[in-house]
Tab-separated table of C-alpha atoms in Angstrom:
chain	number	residue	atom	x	y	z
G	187	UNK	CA	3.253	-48.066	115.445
G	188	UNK	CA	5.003	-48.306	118.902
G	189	UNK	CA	2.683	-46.072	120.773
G	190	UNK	CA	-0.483	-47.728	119.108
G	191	UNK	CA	0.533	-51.584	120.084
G	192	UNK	CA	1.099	-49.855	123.764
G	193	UNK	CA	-1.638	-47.889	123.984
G	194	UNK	CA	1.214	-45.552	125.625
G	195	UNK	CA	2.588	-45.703	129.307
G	196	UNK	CA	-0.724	-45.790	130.745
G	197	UNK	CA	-2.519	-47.757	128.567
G	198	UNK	CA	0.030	-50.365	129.273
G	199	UNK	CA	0.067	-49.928	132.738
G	200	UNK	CA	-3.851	-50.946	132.875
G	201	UNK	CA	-2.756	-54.202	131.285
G	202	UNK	CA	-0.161	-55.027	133.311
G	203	UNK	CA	-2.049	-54.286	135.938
G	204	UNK	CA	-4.441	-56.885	134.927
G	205	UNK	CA	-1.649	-58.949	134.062
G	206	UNK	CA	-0.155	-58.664	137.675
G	207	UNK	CA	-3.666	-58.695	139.945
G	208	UNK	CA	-4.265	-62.009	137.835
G	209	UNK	CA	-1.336	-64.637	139.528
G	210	UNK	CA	-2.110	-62.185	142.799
G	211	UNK	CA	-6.203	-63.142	142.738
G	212	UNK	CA	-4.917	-66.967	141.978
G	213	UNK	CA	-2.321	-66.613	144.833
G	214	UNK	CA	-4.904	-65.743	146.713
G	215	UNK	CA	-7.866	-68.315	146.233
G	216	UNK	CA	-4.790	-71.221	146.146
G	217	UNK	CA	-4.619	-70.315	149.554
G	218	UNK	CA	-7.433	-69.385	150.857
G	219	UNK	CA	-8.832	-72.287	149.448
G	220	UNK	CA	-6.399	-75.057	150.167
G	221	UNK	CA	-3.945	-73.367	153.168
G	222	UNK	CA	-6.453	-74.263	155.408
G	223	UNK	CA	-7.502	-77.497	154.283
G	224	UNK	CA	-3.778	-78.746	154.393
G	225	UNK	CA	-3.253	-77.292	157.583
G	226	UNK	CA	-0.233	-75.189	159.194
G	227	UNK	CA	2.065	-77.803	158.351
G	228	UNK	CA	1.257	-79.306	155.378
G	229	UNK	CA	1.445	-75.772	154.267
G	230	UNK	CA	4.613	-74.828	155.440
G	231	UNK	CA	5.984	-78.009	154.117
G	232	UNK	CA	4.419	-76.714	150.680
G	233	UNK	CA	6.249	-73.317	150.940
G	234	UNK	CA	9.299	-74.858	151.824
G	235	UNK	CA	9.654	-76.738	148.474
G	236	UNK	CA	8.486	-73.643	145.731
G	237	UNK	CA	11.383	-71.848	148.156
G	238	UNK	CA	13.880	-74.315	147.546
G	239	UNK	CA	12.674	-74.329	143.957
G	240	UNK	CA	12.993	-70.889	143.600
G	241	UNK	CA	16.442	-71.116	144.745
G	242	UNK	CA	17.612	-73.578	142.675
G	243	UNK	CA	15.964	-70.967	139.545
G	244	UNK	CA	18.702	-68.593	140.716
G	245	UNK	CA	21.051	-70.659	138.381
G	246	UNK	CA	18.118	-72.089	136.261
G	247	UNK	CA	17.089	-69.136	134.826
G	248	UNK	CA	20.623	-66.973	135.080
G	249	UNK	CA	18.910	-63.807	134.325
G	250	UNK	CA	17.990	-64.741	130.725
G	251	UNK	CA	14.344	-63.221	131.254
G	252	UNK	CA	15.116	-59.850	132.025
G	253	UNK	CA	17.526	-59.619	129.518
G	254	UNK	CA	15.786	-61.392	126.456
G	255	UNK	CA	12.598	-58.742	127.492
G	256	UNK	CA	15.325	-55.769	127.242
G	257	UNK	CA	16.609	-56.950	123.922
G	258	UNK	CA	13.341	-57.901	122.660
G	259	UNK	CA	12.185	-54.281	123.325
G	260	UNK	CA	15.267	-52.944	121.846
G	261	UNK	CA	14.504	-54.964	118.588
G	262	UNK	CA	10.495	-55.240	118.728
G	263	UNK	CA	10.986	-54.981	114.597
G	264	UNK	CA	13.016	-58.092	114.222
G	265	UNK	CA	12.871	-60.098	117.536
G	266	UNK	CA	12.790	-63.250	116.340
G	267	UNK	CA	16.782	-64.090	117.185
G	268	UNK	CA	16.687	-62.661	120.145
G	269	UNK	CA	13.537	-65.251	121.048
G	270	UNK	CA	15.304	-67.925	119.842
G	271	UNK	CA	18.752	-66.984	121.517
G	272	UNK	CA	16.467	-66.649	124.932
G	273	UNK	CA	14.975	-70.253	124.519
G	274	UNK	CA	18.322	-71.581	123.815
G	275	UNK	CA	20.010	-70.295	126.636
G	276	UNK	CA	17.470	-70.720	129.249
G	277	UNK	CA	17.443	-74.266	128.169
G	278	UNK	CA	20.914	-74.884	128.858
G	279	UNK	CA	20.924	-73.638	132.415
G	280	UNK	CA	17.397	-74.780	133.358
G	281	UNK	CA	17.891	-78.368	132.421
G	282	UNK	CA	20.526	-79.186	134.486
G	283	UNK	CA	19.538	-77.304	137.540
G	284	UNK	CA	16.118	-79.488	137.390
G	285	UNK	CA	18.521	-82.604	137.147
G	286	UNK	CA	20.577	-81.554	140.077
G	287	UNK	CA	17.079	-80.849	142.140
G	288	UNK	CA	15.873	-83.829	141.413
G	289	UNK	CA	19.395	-85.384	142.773
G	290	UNK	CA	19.771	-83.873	145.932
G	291	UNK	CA	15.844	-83.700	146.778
G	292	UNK	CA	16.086	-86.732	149.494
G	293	UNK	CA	19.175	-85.888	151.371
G	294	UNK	CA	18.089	-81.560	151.257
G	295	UNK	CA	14.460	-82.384	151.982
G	296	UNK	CA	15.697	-84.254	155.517
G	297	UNK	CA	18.437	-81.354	156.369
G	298	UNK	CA	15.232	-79.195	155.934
G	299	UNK	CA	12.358	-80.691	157.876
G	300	UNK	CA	12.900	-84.256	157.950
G	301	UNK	CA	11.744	-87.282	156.225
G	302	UNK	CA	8.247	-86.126	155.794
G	303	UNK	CA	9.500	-83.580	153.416
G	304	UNK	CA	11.386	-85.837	150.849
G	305	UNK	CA	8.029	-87.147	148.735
G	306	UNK	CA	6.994	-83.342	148.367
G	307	UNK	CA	10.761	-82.280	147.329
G	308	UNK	CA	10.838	-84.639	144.394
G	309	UNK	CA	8.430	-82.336	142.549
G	310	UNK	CA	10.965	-79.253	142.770
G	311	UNK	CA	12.602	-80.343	139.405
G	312	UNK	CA	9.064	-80.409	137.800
G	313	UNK	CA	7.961	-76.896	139.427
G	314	UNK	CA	12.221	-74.964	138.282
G	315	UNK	CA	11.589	-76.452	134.511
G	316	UNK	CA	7.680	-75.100	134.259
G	317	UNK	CA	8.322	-72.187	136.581
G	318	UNK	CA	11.403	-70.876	134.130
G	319	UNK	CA	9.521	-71.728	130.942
G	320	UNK	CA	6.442	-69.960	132.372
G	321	UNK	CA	8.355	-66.556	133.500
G	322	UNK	CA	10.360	-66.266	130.611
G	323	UNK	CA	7.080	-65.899	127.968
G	324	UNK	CA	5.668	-63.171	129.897
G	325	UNK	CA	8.915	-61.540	130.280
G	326	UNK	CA	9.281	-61.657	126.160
G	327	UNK	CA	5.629	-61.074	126.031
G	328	UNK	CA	6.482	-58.019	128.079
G	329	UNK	CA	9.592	-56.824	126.004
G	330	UNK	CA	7.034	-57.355	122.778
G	331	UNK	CA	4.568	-54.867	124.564
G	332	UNK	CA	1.824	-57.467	123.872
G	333	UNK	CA	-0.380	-56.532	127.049
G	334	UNK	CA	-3.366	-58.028	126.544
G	335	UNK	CA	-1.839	-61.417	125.250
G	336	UNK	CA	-0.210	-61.908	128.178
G	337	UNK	CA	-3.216	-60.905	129.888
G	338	UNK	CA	-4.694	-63.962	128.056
G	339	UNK	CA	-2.455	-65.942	129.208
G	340	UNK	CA	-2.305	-65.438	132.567
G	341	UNK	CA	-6.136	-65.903	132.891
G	342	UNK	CA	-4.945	-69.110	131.024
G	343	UNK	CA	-3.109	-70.158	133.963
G	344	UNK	CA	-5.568	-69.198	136.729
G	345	UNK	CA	-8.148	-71.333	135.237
G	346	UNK	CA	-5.957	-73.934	135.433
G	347	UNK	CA	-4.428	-73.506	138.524
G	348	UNK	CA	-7.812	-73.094	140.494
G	349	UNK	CA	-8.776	-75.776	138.397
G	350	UNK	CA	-5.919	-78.127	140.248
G	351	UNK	CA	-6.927	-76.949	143.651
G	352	UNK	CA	-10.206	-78.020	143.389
G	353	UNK	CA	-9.305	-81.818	142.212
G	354	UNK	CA	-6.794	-81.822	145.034
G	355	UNK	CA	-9.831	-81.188	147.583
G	356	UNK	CA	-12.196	-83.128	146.056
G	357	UNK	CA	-9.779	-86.043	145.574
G	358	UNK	CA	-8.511	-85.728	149.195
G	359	UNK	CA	-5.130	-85.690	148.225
G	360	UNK	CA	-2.283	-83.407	149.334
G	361	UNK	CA	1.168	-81.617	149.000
G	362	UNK	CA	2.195	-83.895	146.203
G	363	UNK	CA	-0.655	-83.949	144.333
G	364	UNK	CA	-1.490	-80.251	144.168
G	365	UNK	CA	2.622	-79.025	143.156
G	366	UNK	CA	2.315	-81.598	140.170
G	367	UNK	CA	-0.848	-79.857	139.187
G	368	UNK	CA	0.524	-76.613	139.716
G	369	UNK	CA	3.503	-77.681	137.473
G	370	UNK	CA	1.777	-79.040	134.824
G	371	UNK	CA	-0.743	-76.142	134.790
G	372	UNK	CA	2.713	-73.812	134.174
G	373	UNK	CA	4.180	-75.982	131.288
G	374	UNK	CA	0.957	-76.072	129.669
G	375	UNK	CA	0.300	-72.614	129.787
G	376	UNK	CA	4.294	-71.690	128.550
G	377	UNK	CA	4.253	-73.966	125.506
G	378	UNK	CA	1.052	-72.702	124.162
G	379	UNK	CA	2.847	-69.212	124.390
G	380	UNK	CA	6.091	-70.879	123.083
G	381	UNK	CA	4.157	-72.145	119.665
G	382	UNK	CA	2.583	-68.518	118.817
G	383	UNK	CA	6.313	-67.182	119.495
G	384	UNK	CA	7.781	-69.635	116.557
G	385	UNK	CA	4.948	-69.155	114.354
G	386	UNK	CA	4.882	-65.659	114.766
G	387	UNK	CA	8.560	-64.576	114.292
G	388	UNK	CA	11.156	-65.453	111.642
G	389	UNK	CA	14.030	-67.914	113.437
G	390	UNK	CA	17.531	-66.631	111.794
G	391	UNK	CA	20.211	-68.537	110.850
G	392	UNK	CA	22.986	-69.475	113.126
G	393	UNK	CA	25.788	-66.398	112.313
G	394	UNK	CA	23.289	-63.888	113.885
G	395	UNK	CA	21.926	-65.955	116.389
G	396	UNK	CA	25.353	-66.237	117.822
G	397	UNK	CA	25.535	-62.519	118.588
G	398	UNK	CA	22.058	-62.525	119.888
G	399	UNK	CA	23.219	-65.640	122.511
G	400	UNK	CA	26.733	-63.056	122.840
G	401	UNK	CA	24.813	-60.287	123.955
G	402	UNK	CA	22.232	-62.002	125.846
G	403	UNK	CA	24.531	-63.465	127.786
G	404	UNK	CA	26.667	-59.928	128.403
G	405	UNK	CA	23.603	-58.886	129.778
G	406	UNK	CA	22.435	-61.662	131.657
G	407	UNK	CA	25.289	-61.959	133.850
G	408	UNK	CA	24.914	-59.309	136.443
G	409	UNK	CA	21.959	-59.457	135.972
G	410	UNK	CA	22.066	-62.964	136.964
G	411	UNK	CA	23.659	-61.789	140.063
G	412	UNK	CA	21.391	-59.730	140.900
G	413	UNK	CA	18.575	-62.011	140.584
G	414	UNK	CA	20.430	-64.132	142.920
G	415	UNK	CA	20.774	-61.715	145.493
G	416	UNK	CA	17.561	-60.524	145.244
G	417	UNK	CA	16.292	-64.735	145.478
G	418	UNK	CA	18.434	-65.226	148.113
G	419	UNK	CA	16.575	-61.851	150.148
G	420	UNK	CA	13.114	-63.140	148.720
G	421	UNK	CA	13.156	-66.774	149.890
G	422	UNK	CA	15.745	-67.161	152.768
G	423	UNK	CA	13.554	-65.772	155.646
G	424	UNK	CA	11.069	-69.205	154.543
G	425	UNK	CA	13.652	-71.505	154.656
G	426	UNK	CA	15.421	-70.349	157.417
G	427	UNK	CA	12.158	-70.254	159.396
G	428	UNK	CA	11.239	-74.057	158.760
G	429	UNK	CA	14.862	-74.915	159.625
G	430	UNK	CA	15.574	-72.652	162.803
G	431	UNK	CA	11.998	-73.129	164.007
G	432	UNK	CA	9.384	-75.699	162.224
G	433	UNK	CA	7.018	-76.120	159.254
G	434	UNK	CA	4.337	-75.098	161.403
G	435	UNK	CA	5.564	-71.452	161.368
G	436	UNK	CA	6.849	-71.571	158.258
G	437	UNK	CA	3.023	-72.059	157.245
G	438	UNK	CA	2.316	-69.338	159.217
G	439	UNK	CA	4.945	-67.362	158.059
G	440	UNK	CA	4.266	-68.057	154.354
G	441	UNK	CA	0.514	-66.974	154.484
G	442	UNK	CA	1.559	-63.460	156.098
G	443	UNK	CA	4.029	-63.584	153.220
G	444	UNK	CA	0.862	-64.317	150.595
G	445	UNK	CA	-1.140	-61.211	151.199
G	446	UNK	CA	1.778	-58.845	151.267
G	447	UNK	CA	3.038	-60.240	148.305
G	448	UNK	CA	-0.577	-60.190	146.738
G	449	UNK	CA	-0.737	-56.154	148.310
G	450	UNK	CA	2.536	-55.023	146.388
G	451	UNK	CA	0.691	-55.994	142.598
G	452	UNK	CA	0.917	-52.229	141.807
G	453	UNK	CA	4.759	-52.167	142.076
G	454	UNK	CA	4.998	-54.607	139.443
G	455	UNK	CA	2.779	-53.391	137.504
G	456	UNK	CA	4.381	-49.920	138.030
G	457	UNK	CA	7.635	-51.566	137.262
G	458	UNK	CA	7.055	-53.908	133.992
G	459	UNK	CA	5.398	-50.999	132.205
G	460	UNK	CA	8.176	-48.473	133.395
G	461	UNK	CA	11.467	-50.751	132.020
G	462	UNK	CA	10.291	-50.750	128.579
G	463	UNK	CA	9.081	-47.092	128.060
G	464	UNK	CA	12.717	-45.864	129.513
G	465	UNK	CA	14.200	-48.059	127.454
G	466	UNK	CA	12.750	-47.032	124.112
G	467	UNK	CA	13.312	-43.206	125.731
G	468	UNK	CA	17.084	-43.888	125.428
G	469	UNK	CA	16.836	-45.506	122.837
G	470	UNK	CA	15.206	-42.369	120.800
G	471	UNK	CA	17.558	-40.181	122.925
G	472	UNK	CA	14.905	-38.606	124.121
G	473	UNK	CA	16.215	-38.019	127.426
G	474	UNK	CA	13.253	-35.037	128.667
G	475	UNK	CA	11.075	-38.060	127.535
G	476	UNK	CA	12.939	-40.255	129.979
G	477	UNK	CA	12.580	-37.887	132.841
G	478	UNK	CA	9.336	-37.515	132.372
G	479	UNK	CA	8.122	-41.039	132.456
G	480	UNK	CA	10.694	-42.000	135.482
G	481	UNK	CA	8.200	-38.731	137.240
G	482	UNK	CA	5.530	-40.590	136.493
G	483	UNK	CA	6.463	-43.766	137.926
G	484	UNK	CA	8.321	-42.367	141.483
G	485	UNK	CA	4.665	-40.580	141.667
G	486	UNK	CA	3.148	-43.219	141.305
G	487	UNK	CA	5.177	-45.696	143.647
G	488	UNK	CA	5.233	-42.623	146.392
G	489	UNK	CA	1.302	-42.693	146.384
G	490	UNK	CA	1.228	-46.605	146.629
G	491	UNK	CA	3.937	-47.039	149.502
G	492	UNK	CA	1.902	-44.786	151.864
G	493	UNK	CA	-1.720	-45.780	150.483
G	494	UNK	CA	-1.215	-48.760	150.366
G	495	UNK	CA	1.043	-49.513	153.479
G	496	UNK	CA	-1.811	-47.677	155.616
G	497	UNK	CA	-4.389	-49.927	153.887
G	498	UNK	CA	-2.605	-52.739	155.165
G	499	UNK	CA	-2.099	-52.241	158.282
G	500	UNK	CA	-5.472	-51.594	158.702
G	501	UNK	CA	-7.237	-54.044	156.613
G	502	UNK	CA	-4.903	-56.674	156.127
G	503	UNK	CA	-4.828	-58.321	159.802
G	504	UNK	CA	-8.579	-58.788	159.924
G	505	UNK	CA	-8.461	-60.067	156.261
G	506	UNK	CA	-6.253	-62.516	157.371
G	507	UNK	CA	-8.605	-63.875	160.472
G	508	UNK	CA	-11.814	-63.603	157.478
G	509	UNK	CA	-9.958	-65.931	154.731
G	510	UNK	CA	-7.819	-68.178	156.578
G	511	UNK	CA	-9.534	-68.342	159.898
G	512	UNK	CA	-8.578	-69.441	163.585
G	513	UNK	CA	-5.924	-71.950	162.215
G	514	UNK	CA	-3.944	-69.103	160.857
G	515	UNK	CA	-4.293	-67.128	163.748
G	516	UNK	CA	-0.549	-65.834	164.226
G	517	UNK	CA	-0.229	-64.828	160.711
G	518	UNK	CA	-3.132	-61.673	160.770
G	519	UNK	CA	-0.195	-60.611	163.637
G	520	UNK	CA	2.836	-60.980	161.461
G	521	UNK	CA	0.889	-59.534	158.594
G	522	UNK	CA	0.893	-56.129	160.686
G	523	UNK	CA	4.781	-56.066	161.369
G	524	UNK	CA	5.120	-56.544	157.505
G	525	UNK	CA	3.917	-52.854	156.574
G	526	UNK	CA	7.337	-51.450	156.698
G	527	UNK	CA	8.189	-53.670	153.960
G	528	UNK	CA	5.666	-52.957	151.685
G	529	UNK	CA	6.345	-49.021	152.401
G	530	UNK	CA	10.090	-49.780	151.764
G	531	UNK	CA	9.290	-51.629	148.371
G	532	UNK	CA	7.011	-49.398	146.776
G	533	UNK	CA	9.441	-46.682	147.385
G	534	UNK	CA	12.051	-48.213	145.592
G	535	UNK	CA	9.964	-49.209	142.909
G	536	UNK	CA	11.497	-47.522	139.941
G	537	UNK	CA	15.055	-48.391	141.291
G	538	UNK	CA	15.372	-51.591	138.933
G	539	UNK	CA	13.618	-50.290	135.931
G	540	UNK	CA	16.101	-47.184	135.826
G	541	UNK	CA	19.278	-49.278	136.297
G	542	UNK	CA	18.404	-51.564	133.473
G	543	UNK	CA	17.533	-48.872	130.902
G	544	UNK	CA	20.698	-46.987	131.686
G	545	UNK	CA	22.630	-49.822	131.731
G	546	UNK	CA	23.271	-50.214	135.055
G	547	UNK	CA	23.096	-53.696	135.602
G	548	UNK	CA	26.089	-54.258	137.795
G	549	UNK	CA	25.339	-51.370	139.730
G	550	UNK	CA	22.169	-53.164	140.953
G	551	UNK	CA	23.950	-56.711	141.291
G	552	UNK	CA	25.629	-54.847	143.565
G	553	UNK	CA	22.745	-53.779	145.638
G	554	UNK	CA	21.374	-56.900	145.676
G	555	UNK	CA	24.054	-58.525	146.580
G	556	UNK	CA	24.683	-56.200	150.123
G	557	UNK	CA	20.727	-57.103	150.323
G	558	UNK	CA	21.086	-60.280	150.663
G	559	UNK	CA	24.053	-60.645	152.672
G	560	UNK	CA	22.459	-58.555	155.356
G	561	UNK	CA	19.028	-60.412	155.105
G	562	UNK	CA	20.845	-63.987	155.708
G	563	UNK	CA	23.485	-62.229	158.973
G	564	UNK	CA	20.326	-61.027	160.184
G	565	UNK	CA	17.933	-63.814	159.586
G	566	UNK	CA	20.672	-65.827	161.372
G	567	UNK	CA	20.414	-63.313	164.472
G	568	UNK	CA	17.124	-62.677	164.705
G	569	UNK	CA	14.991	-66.199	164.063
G	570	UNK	CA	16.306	-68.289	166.507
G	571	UNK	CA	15.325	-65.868	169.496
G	572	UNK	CA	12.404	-63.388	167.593
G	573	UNK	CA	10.843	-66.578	165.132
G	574	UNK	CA	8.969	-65.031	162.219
G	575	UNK	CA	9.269	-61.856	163.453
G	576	UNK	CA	12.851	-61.701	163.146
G	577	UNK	CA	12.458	-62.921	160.063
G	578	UNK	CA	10.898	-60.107	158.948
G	579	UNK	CA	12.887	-57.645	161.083
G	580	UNK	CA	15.541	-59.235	158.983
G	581	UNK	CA	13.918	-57.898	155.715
G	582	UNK	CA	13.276	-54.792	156.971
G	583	UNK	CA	16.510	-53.877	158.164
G	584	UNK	CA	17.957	-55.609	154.470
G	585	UNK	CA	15.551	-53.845	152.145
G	586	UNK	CA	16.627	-50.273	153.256
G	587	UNK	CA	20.324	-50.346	151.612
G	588	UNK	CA	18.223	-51.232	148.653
G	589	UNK	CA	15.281	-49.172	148.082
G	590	UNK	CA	16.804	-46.178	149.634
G	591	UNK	CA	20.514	-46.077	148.198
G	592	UNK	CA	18.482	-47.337	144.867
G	593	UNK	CA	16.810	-44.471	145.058
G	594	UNK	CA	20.154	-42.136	145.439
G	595	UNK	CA	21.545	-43.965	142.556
G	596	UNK	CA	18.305	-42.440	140.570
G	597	UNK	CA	19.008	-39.142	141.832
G	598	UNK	CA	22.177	-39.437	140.302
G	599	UNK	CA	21.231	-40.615	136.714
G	600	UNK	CA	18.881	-38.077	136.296
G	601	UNK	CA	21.325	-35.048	137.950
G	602	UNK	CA	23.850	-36.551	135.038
G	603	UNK	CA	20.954	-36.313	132.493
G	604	UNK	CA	21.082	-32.728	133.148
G	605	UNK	CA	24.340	-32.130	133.623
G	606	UNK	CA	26.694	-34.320	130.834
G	607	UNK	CA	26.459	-38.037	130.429
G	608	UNK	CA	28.873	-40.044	132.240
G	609	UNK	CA	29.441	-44.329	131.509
G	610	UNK	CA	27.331	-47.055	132.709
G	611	UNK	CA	28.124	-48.368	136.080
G	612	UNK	CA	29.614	-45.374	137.352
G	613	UNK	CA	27.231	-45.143	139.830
């Protein structure tokens, strides 16, 4: 029954890599489509506010998506509490984190960039409530193993995002215009998901949902902090650019930023398909099983960080210059310092997919956490006198505590596999 709603680790690794090249491909035609018709700062002024956005998530979603798409895994016979636990709880910390955006927006917006910012950072409360309702349906989607639903759904959303970009253009309008679109496109997309999920699965009463909320919440909290510290490393080296420098480069910054983002698809992929199959491994204890797949996956990731990181260094520059043109100039240049980064990434793909099956989840809140500490010390050094490229010397010199001593930490689960189990965290 498990292996045949799969289709096994492979099978489910071609749908999620549908899944994933599918918000990459929209990524992609939102901005090479309306990047240049905004203009370098327009643009930047666009990244800056899904950046704040995303860091006002860090405490809107608390790390209730990873967790519910554990637990769902762990109970794909029954997961209709854990659903319902999931909704409930990422209600009550979304909510008031979109109030609190919407709040602050004026007096942030002008810290940031100035006055011309404010209209665009009123939509950040819109973009944290569909953003967290959006992300947490694939995450349960992914927990369910229903690839090709949330497949669906994601082509769902890229109709309807491309959709937006094209009124924006044709309408003349702007920044404003196209992040309600984007918004709305997100909610839209979410609740449809959200009705199949409460048709579909039987909501328990309230004794059992308790302990679903209990141990959703055990397990959300590092991971929470985690997701923080791995926010805070995502989504500093944007903001800190438009502050220590100007929208302008933070444009320029943020389209560099777009194709490496859209060139690391197959470590998601790789990564989304890996957490669930170790998970039901140990949950069998089937712990050759477990080895076995986490094989497959560091093979995998090995072969992408060096194919892929040549690719881009090669191809991605002129891409750049092809798609974005003469406007965008600087970014095919700080596209080319970026290949460390994806190099570093895909070799630390597994690193979060192993620390989550085992258990691990402080373990990599504490990773994340050195991460991002480093990232902001040396985005604060290395901006003001480099620009973007200290910014991404920054994330270079931040992402090798994590993908390298994450890889260690693997080393050491599996040499404890062999050897005699030892407790969670221990690493």
């Amino acid at each position: 029954m498990a292996e045949e709603r799969s289709g096994g680790l492979s099978g489910g690794l071609v749908w999620n890599l549908g899944s994933a090249i599918l918000p990459l491909v929209g990524s992609f035609l939102v901005s090479v489509l309306l990047f240049p018709y905004l203009g370098r700062e327009a643009t930047g002024r666009y990244i800056l506010v899904m950046s704040a956005a995303t860091f006002f998530l860090i405490v809107g979603k608390f790390g209730i998506q990873a967790a519910a798409s554990r637990l769902v895994s762990e109970h794909e016979d029954e997961p209709g509490p854990w659903i319902r636990a999931a909704l409930e709880l990422r209600s009550l910390f979304t909510l008031p984190t979109a109030l609190l955006a919407l709040l602050v927006a004026a007096p942030l917006a002008r810290f940031i960039d100035g006055p011309q910012l404010v209209d665009p950072f009123y939509l950040c409360a819109a973009v944290i409530v569909a953003a967290s309702s959006y992300e947490l349906t694939g995450e349960i989607l992914v927990g369910l193993r229903r690839y090709p639903l949330l497949f669906a759904v994601r082509t769902v959303f890229l109709a309807l995002r491309i959709g937006v970009v094209l009124w924006v253009r044709s309408a003349g309008w702007g920044v404003v215009a196209f992040l309600a679109g984007h918004a709305l496109s997100q909610f839209l997309t979410s609740a449809g998901v959200w009705s199949w999920l409460l048709r579909r699965f039987r909501l328990t009463g309230s004794a059992e949902g308790k302990e679903a909320r209990r141990r959703m919440l055990s397990i959300s909290f590092p991971l929470a902090l985690s997701s923080a510290s791995f926010l805070v490393y995502a989504q500093t080296d944007k903001l800190m650019v438009g502050w220590l420098r100007d929208a302008a480069t933070a444009g320029e910054f943020g389209v560099a930023r777009t194709v490496l983002d859209a060139a690391l698809f197959p470590t998601f992929a790789i990564a989304w398909t890996l957490r669930p199959a170790l998970i039901r491994a140990l949950r069998e204890d089937r712990a050759a099983l477990f080895r076995a797949r986490l094989g497959r996956g560091l093979r995998w990731s090995l072969v992408y960080a060096l194919g892929g990181g040549a690719l881009l260094l090669v191809l991605g520059p002129p891409l750049v210059l092809a798609l974005y043109r003469e406007t965008f100039a600087a970014s095919a240049g700080l596209l080319r310092w970026m290949t460390p980064i994806l190099v570093l990434r895909g070799l630390g793909t597994v690193v979060f997919p192993v620390l989550l099956a085992t258990d691990r989840q402080v373990t990599y809140a504490r990773l994340m956490a050195l991460t991002a500490v480093l990232n902001v010390v040396a985005n604060l050094a290395l901006i003001p006198p480099l620009g973007a490229v200290g910014a991404i010397w920054a994330t270079i010199a931040s992402l090798v505590p994590l993908s390298l001593g994450g890889l260690w930490i693997v080393r050491r689960i599996v040499r404890e596999q062999v050897e005699g189990p030892a407790s969670p965290d221990s690493a």
